Coordinates of C-alpha atoms and ligand atoms in Angstrom, one line a residue:
X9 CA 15.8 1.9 43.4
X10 CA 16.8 5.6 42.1
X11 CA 13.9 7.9 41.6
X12 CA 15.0 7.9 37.9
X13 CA 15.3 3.7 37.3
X14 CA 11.5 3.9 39.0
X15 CA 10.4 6.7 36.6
X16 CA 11.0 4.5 33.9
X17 CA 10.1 1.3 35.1
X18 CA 6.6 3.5 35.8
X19 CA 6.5 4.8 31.9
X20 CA 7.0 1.7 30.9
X21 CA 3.8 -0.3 32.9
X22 CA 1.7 2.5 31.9
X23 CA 2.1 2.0 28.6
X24 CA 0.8 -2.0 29.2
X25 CA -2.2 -0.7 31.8
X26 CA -5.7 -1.3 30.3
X27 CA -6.8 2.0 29.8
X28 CA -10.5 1.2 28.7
X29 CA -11.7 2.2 25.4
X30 CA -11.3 6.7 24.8
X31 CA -15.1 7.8 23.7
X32 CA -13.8 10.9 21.6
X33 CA -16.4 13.6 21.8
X34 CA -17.6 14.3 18.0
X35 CA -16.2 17.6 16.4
X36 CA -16.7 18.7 13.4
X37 CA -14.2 21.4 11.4
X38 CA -11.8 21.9 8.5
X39 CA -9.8 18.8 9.9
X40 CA -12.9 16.6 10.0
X41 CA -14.2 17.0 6.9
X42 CA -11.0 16.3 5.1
X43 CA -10.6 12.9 7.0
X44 CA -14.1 11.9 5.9
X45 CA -13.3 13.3 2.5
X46 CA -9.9 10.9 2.9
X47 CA -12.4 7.7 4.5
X48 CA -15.2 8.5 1.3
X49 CA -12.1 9.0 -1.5
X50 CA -9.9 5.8 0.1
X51 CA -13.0 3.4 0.6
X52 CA -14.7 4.2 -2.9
X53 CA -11.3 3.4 -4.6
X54 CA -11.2 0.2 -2.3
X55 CA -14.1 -1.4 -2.6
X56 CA -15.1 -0.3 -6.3
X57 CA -11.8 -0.9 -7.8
X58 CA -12.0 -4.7 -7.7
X59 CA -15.2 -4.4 -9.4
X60 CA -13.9 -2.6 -12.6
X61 CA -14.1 -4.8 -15.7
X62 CA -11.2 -4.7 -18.6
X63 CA -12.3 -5.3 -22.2
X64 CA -9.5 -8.0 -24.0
X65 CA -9.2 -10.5 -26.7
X66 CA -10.2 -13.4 -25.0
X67 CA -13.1 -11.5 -23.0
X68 CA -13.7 -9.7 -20.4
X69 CA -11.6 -9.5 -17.0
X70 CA -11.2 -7.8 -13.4
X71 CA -9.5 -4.8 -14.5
X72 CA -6.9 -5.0 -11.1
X73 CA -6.2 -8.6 -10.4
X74 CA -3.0 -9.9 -8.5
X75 CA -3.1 -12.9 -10.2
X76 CA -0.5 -15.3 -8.0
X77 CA -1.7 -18.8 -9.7
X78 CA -0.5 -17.8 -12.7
X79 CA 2.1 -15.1 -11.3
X80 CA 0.7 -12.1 -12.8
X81 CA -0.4 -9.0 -11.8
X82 CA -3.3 -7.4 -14.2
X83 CA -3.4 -3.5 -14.0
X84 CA -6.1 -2.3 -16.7
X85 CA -4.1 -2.8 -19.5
X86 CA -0.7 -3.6 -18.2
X87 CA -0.1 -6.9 -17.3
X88 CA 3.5 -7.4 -15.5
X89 CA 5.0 -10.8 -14.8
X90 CA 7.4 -12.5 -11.9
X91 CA 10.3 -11.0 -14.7
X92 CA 9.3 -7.1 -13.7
X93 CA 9.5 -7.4 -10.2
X94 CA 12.2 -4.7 -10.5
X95 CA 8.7 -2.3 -11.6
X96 CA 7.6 -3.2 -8.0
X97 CA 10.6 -2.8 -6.1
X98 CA 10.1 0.8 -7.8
X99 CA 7.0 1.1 -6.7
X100 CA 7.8 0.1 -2.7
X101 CA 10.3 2.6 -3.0
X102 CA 8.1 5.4 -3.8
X103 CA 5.7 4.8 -1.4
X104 CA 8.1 5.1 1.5
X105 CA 10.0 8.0 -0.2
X106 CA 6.8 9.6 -0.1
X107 CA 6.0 8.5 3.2
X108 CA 9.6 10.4 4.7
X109 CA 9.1 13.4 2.3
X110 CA 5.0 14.0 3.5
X111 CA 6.1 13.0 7.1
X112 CA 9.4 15.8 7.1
X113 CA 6.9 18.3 5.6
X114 CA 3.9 18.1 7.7
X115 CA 4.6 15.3 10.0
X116 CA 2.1 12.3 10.8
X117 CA -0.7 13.9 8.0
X118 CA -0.4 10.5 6.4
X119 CA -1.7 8.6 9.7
X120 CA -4.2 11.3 10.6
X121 CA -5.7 11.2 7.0
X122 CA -5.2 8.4 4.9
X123 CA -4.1 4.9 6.9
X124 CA -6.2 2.4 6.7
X125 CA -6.1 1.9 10.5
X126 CA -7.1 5.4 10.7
X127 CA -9.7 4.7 8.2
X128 CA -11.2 1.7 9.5
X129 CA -11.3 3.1 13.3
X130 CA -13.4 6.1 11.9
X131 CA -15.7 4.0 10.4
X132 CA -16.3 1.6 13.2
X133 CA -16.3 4.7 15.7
X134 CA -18.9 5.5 13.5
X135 CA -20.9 2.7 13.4
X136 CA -21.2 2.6 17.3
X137 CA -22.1 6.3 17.6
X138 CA -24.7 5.4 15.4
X139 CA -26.0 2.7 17.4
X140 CA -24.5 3.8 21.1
X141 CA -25.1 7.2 21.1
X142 CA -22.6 9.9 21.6
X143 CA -19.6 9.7 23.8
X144 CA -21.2 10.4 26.8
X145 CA -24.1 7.8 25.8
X146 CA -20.8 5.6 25.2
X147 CA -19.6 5.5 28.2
X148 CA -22.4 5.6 30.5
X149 CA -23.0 2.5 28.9
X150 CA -20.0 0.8 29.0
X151 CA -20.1 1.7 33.1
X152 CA -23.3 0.2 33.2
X153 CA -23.4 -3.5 34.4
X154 CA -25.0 -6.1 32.0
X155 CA -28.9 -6.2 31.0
X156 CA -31.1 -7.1 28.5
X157 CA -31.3 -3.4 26.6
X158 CA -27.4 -3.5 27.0
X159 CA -26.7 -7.0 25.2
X160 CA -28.8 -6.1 22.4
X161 CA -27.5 -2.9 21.9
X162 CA -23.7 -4.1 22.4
X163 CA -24.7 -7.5 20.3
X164 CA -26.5 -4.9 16.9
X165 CA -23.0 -3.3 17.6
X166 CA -20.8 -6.1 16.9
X167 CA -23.3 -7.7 14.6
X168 CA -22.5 -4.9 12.6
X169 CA -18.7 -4.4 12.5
X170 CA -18.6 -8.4 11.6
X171 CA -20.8 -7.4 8.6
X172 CA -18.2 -4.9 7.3
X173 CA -15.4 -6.8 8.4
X174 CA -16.8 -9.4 6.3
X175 CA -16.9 -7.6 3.5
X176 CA -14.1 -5.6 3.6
X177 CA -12.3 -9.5 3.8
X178 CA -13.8 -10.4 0.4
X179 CA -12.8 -6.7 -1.2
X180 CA -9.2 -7.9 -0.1
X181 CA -9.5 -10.9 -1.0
X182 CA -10.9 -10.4 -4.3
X183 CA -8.0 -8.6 -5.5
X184 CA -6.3 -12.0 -5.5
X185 CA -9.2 -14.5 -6.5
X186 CA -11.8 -12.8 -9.3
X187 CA -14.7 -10.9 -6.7
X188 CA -17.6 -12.2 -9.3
X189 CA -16.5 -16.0 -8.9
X190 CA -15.6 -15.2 -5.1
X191 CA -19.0 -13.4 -4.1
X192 CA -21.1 -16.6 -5.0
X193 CA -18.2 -19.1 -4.1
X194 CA -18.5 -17.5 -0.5
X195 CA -22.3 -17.2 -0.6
X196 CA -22.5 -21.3 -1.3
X197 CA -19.4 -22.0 0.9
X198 CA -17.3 -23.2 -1.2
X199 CA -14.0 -20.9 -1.3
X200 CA -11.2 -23.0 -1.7
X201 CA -8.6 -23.3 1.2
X202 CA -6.2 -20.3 0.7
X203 CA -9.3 -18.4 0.5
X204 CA -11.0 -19.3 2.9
X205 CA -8.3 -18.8 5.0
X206 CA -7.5 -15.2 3.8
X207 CA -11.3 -14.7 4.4
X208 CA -11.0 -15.3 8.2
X209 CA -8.1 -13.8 8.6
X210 CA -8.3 -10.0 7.1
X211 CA -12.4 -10.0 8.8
X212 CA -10.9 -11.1 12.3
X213 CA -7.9 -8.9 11.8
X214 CA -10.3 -5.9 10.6
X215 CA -13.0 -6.4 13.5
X216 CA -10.0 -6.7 15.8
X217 CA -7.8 -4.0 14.6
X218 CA -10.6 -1.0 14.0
X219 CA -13.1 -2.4 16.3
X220 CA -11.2 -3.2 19.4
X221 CA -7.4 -2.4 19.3
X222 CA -7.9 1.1 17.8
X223 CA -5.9 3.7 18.9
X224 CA -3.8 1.3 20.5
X225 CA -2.6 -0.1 17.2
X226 CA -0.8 3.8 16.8
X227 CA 0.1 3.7 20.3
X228 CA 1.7 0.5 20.9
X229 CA 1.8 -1.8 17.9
X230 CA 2.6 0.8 14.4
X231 CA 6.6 1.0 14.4
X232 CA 6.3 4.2 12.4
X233 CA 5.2 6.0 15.4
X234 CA 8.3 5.4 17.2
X235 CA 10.7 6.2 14.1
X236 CA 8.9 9.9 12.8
X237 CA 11.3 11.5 15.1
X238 CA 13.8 10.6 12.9
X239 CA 12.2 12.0 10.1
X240 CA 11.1 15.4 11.5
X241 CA 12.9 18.7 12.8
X242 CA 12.4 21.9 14.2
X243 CA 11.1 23.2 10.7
X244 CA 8.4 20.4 10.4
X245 CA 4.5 21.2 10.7
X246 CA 2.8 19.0 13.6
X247 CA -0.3 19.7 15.4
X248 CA 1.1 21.8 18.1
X249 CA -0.7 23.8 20.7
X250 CA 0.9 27.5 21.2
X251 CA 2.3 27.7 24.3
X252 CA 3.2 31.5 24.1
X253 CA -0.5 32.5 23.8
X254 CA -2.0 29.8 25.6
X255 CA -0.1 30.3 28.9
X256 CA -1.0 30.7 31.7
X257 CA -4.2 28.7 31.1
X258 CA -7.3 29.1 33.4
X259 CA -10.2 31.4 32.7
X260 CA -10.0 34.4 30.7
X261 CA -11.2 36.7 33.8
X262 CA -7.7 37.1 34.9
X263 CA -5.4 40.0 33.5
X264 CA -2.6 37.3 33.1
X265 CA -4.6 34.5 31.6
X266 CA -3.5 33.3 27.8
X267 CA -5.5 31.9 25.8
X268 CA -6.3 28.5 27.0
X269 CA -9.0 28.6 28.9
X270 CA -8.5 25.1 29.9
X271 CA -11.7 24.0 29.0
X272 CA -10.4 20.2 27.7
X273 CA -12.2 20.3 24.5
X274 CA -8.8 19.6 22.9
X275 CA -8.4 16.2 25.3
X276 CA -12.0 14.9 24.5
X277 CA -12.4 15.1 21.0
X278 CA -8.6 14.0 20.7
X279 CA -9.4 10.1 19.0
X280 CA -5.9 8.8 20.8
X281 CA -7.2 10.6 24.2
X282 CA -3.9 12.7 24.6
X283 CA -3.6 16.2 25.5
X284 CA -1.6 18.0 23.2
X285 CA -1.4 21.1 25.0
X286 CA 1.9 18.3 27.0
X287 CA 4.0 19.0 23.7
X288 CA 4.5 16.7 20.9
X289 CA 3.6 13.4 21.3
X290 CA 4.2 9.2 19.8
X291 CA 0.8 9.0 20.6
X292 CA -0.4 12.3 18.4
X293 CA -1.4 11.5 15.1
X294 CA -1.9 14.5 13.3
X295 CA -5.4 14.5 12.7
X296 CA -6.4 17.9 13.7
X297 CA -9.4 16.8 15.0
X298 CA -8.5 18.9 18.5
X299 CA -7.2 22.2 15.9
X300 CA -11.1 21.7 15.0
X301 CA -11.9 21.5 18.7
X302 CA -10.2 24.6 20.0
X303 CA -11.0 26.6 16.7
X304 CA -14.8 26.4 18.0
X305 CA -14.1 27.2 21.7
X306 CA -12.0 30.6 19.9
X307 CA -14.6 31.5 17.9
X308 CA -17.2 31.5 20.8
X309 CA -14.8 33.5 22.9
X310 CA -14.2 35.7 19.6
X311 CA -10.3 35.2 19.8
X312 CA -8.1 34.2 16.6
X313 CA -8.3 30.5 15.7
X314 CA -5.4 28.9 15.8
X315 CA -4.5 28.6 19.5
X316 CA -3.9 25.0 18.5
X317 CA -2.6 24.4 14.4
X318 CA -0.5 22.9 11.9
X319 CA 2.7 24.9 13.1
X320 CA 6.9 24.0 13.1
X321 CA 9.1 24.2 16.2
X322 CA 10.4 27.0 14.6
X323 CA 7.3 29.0 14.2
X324 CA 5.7 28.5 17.9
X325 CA 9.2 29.6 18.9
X326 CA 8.8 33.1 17.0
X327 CA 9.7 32.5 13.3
X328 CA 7.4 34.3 11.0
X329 CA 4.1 32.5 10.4
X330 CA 3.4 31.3 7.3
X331 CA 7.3 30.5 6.1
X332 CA 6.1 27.3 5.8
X333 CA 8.8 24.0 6.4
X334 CA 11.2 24.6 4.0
X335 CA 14.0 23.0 1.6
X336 CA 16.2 21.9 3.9
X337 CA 18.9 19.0 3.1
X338 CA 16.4 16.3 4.3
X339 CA 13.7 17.5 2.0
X340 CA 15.5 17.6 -0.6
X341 CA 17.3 14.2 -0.5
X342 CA 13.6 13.1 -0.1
X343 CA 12.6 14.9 -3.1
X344 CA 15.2 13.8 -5.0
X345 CA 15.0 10.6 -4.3
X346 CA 11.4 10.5 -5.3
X347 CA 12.3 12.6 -8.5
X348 CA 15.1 9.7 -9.5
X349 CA 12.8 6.7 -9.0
X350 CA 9.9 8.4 -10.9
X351 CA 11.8 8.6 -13.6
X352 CA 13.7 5.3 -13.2
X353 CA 10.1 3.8 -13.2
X354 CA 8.9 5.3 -16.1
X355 CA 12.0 4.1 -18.0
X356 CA 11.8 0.8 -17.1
X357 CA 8.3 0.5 -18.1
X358 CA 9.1 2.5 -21.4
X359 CA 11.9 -0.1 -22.3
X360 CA 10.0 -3.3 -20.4
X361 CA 10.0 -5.9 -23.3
X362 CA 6.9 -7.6 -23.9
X363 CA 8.4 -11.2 -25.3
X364 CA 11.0 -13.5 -22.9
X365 CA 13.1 -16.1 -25.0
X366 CA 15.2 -19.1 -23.1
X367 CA 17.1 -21.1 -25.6
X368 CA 18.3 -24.5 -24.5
X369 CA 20.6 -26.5 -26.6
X370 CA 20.0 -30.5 -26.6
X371 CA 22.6 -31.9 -24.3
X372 CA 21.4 -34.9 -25.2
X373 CA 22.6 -35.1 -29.1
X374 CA 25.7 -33.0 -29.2
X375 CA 25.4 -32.9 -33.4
X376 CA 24.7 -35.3 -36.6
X377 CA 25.4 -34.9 -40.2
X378 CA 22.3 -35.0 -42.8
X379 CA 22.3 -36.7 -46.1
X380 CA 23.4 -33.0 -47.8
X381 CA 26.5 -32.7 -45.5
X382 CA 25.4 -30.1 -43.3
X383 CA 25.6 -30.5 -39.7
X384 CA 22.5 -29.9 -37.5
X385 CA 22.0 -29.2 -33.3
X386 CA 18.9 -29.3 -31.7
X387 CA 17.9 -26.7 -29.8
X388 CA 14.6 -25.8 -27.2
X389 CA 13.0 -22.6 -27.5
X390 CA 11.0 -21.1 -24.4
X391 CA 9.0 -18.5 -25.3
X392 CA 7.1 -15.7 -23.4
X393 CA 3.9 -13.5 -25.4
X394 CA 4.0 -11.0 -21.9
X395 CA 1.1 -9.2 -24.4
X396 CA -2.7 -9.9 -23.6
X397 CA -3.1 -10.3 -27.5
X398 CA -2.1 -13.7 -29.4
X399 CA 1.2 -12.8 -31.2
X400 CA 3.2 -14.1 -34.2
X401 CA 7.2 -14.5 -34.2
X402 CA 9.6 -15.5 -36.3
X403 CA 12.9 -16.7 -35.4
X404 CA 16.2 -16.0 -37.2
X405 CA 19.9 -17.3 -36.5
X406 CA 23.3 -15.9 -37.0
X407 CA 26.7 -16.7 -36.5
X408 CA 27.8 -18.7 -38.8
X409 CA 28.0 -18.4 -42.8
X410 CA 24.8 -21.0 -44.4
X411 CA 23.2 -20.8 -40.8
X412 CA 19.5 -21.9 -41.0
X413 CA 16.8 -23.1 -39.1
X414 CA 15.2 -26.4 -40.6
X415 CA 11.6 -26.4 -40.6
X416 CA 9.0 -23.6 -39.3
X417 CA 10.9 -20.7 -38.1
X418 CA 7.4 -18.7 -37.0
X419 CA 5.3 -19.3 -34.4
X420 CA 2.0 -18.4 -32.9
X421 CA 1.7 -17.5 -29.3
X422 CA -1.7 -17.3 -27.3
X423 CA -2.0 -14.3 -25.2
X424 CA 0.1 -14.3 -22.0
X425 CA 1.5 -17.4 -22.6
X426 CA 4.3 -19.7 -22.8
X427 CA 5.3 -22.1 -25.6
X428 CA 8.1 -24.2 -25.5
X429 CA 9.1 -25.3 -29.2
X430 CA 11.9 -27.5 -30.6
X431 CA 14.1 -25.7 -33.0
X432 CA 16.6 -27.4 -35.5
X433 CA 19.0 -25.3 -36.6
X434 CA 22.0 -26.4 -39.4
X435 CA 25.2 -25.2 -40.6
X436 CA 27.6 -26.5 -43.6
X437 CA 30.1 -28.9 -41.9
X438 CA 32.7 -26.2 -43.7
X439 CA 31.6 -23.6 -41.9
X440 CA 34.1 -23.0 -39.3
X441 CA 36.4 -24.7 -37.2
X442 CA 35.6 -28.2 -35.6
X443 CA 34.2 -26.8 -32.1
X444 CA 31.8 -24.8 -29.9
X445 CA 31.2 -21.9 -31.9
X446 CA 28.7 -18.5 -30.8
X447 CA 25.8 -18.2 -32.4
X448 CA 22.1 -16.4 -31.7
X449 CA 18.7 -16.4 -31.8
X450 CA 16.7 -13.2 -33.3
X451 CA 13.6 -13.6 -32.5
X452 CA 10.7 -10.7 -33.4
X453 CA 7.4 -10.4 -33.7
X454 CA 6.1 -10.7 -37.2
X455 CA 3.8 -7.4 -37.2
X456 CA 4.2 -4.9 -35.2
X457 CA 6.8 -3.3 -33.2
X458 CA 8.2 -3.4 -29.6
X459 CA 9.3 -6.9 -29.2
X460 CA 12.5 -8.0 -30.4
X461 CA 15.1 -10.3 -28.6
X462 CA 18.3 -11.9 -29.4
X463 CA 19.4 -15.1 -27.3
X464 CA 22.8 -16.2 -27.3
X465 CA 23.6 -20.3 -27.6
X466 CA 26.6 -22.1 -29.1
X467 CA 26.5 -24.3 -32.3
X468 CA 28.6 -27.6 -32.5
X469 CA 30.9 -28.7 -35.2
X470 CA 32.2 -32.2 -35.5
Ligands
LIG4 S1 -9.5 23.4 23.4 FE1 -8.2 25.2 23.3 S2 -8.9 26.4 25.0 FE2 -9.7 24.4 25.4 S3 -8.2 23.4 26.7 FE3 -7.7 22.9 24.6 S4 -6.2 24.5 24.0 FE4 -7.2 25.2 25.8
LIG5 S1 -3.5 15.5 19.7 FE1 -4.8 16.4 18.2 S2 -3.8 15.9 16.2 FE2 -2.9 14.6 17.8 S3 -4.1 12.7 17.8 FE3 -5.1 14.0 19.3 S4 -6.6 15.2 18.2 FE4 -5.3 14.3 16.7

């Protein structure tokens, strides 16, 4: 085997080797507190936000519901249906427009700061600092073969995630199913079955995710790790250590020495247990916890922070500092991008029309002739109040000369409903032409403005 198939073959069982769990040493720093700010601001939203109520006609409901019995999606006062999916499609878009733009910019900042694996690792790293002790407390323990004082402290542990998996599962899951009928419906056991099963699920897959995978989601299992090197260039601002005034590392006695003094604060506080100082990594993801790491080691050996920092290719190579990433092409196709489908999404919610109308003609009786002579079809009328208010409509045809509808011509439709209502409609026999002939249905609401639709159908002449 060449020594270059075997160096691969060696990278690649590496990265399957049970490594054991990385104990990051605590830090604290600029970086630091704006992750916890991130894990405070995210969570709040999270688990308060399924909480908010919404004042309506018919009462009070959750203010953000996904609603996928009834195929609706409640946010606050906008209330979209299976018809707007196009509003959503928007909205996915965004997201990952954002995603390339932030990620050109500044690199991984959005997996350092604000995803929910992030998150959720912090949180449970937290938890078992709390109970374990440090990291050296951490590990000591987990070296330590099995007895009493260790079961109970491993079991309090464990006990403990499972409580906040738990609830995180019915936050998720009351986004879908309202959280005050869930809460007491999971306190008696009774969640019906696609609950129940999303219950399990998102706990287990929380617990097991940010209490045991960690890091080794971003290392291993997240496919946006391996597809940011697409996304950044020389101008983009990583983590990145300075190699031009670390080098040579070792301690600062020598007349040669950089700045590095090799101390390996940077590897133990580093939550993915890389060394960054090795160049830019899959592994790295952007948290700047180690830039708070080697900021304290500078400031006790009263050198300039910044040995490690948010810095571009292009910088650590000798570009001025602070010229920042740039426009370049990629940015701005980014920014464009997420320029055009703002606006495209505030159009399409500007123009979204708040009342659907299906017309079906009666296949079944193509047409009959009254007593007066005129000639009448029958006709079905679907219609769609996408409005959380009960609405009137009136329905108007045109096409034909002495075109009418027989009967009731408004309707009253219940908030957020659908009403299916038989329509005759009649015509003099002298109208036109024996024959299909075009007509359509005006339908509008009776007060107010905003929702106006015309349907077209075809009339029938003997
Ligand atoms: S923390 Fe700073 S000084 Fe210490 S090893 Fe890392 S880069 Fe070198
Ligand atoms: S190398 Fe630094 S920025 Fe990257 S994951 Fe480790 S601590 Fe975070």
């Amino acid at each position: 085997m060449s020594k270059a198939v075997s160096k691969v073959r060696e990278a690649k069982l590496e990265l399957y080797r049970k490594k054991g769990t990385i104990h990051a040493k605590a830090v604290g720093g600029r970086f630091n507190t704006a992750r916890w700010a991130m894990v405070w601001l995210t969570q709040i939203v999270f688990y308060g936000a399924c909480w908010l109520p919404w004042a309506t006609e018919d009462g009070i409901r959750q203010a953000i519901l996904f609603d996928i019995v009834h195929e609706k999606l409640y946010l606050f006062g906008l209330v979209l249906w299976p018809q707007d999916a196009l509003l959503l499609a928007f909205a996915l878009i965004l997201a990952a427009t954002a995603l390339f733009f932030v990620t050109a910019m500044a690199g991984r900042l959005f997996c350092g700061f604000a995803c929910p694996q992030t998150v959720y690792t912090s949180i449970f790293v937290w938890i078992e600092a709390r109970i374990e002790g440090d990291h050296l407390a951490r590990l000591k323990l987990d070296q330590s073969s099995m007895s009493a004082r260790k079961l109970a402290i491993k079991s309090a542990k464990h006990g403990a995630w499972a409580l906040v998996a738990g609830w995180t599962a019915i936050t998720f899951v009351g986004y879908f199913s309202p959280i005050r009928e869930l809460l007491p419906a999971v306190a008696a056991l009774q969640t019906g079955p696609w609950e129940s099963f999303w219950l399990i699920f998102y706990a287990v897959f929380t617990y097991v995710q940010a209490g045991l995978a960690r890091e080794a989601v971003c290392q291993h299992m997240c496919p946006y790790s391996r597809f940011q090197g697409v996304m950044i260039d020389a101008a983009t601002a990583n983590v990145s250590y300075d190699r031009r005034r670390g080098e040579p590392r070792g301690a600062r006695r020598r007349a040669d020495a950089g700045d590095c003094i090799d101390c390996g604060i940077c590897v133990q506080v580093c939550p993915t247990g890389i060394d960054i100082r090795d160049g830019l990594q899959y592994q790295c993801i952007n948290c700047g916890l180690c830039v708070d790491g080697c900021d304290e080691v500078m400031d006790k050996l009263g050198a300039p922070r910044g040995l490690i920092r948010f810095a571009s290719d292009n910088t650590l190579a000798g570009a001025p500092e602070g010229t920042g990433p740039g426009l370049r092409p990629r940015v701005l196709v980014y920014a464009s991008l997420l320029l055009l489908f703002s606006a495209l999404s505030v159009w399409t919610l500007s123009q979204r029309a708040t009342l659907r109308v299906d017309v079906l003609r009666d296949r079944g009786a193509l047409s009959r002739e009254t007593a007066e002579g005129r000639i009448e079809n029958d006709y079905t009328l679907k219609l769609i109040n996408m409005e959380e208010a009960a609405r009137r409509f009136r329905v108007d045809v045109h096409g034909l000369p002495g075109l009418r509808i027989e009967g009731d011509a408004e309707f009253t439709i219940g908030p957020g409903s659908i009403q299916t209502v038989p329509v005759v409609v009649s015509s003099p026999a002298e109208a036109a032409p024996a024959g299909a002939r075009p007509i359509e249905f005006h339908t509008a609401a009776v007060h107010g403005a905003g929702a106006a639709i015309s349907e077209k159908s075809s009339f029938i002449l003997p």
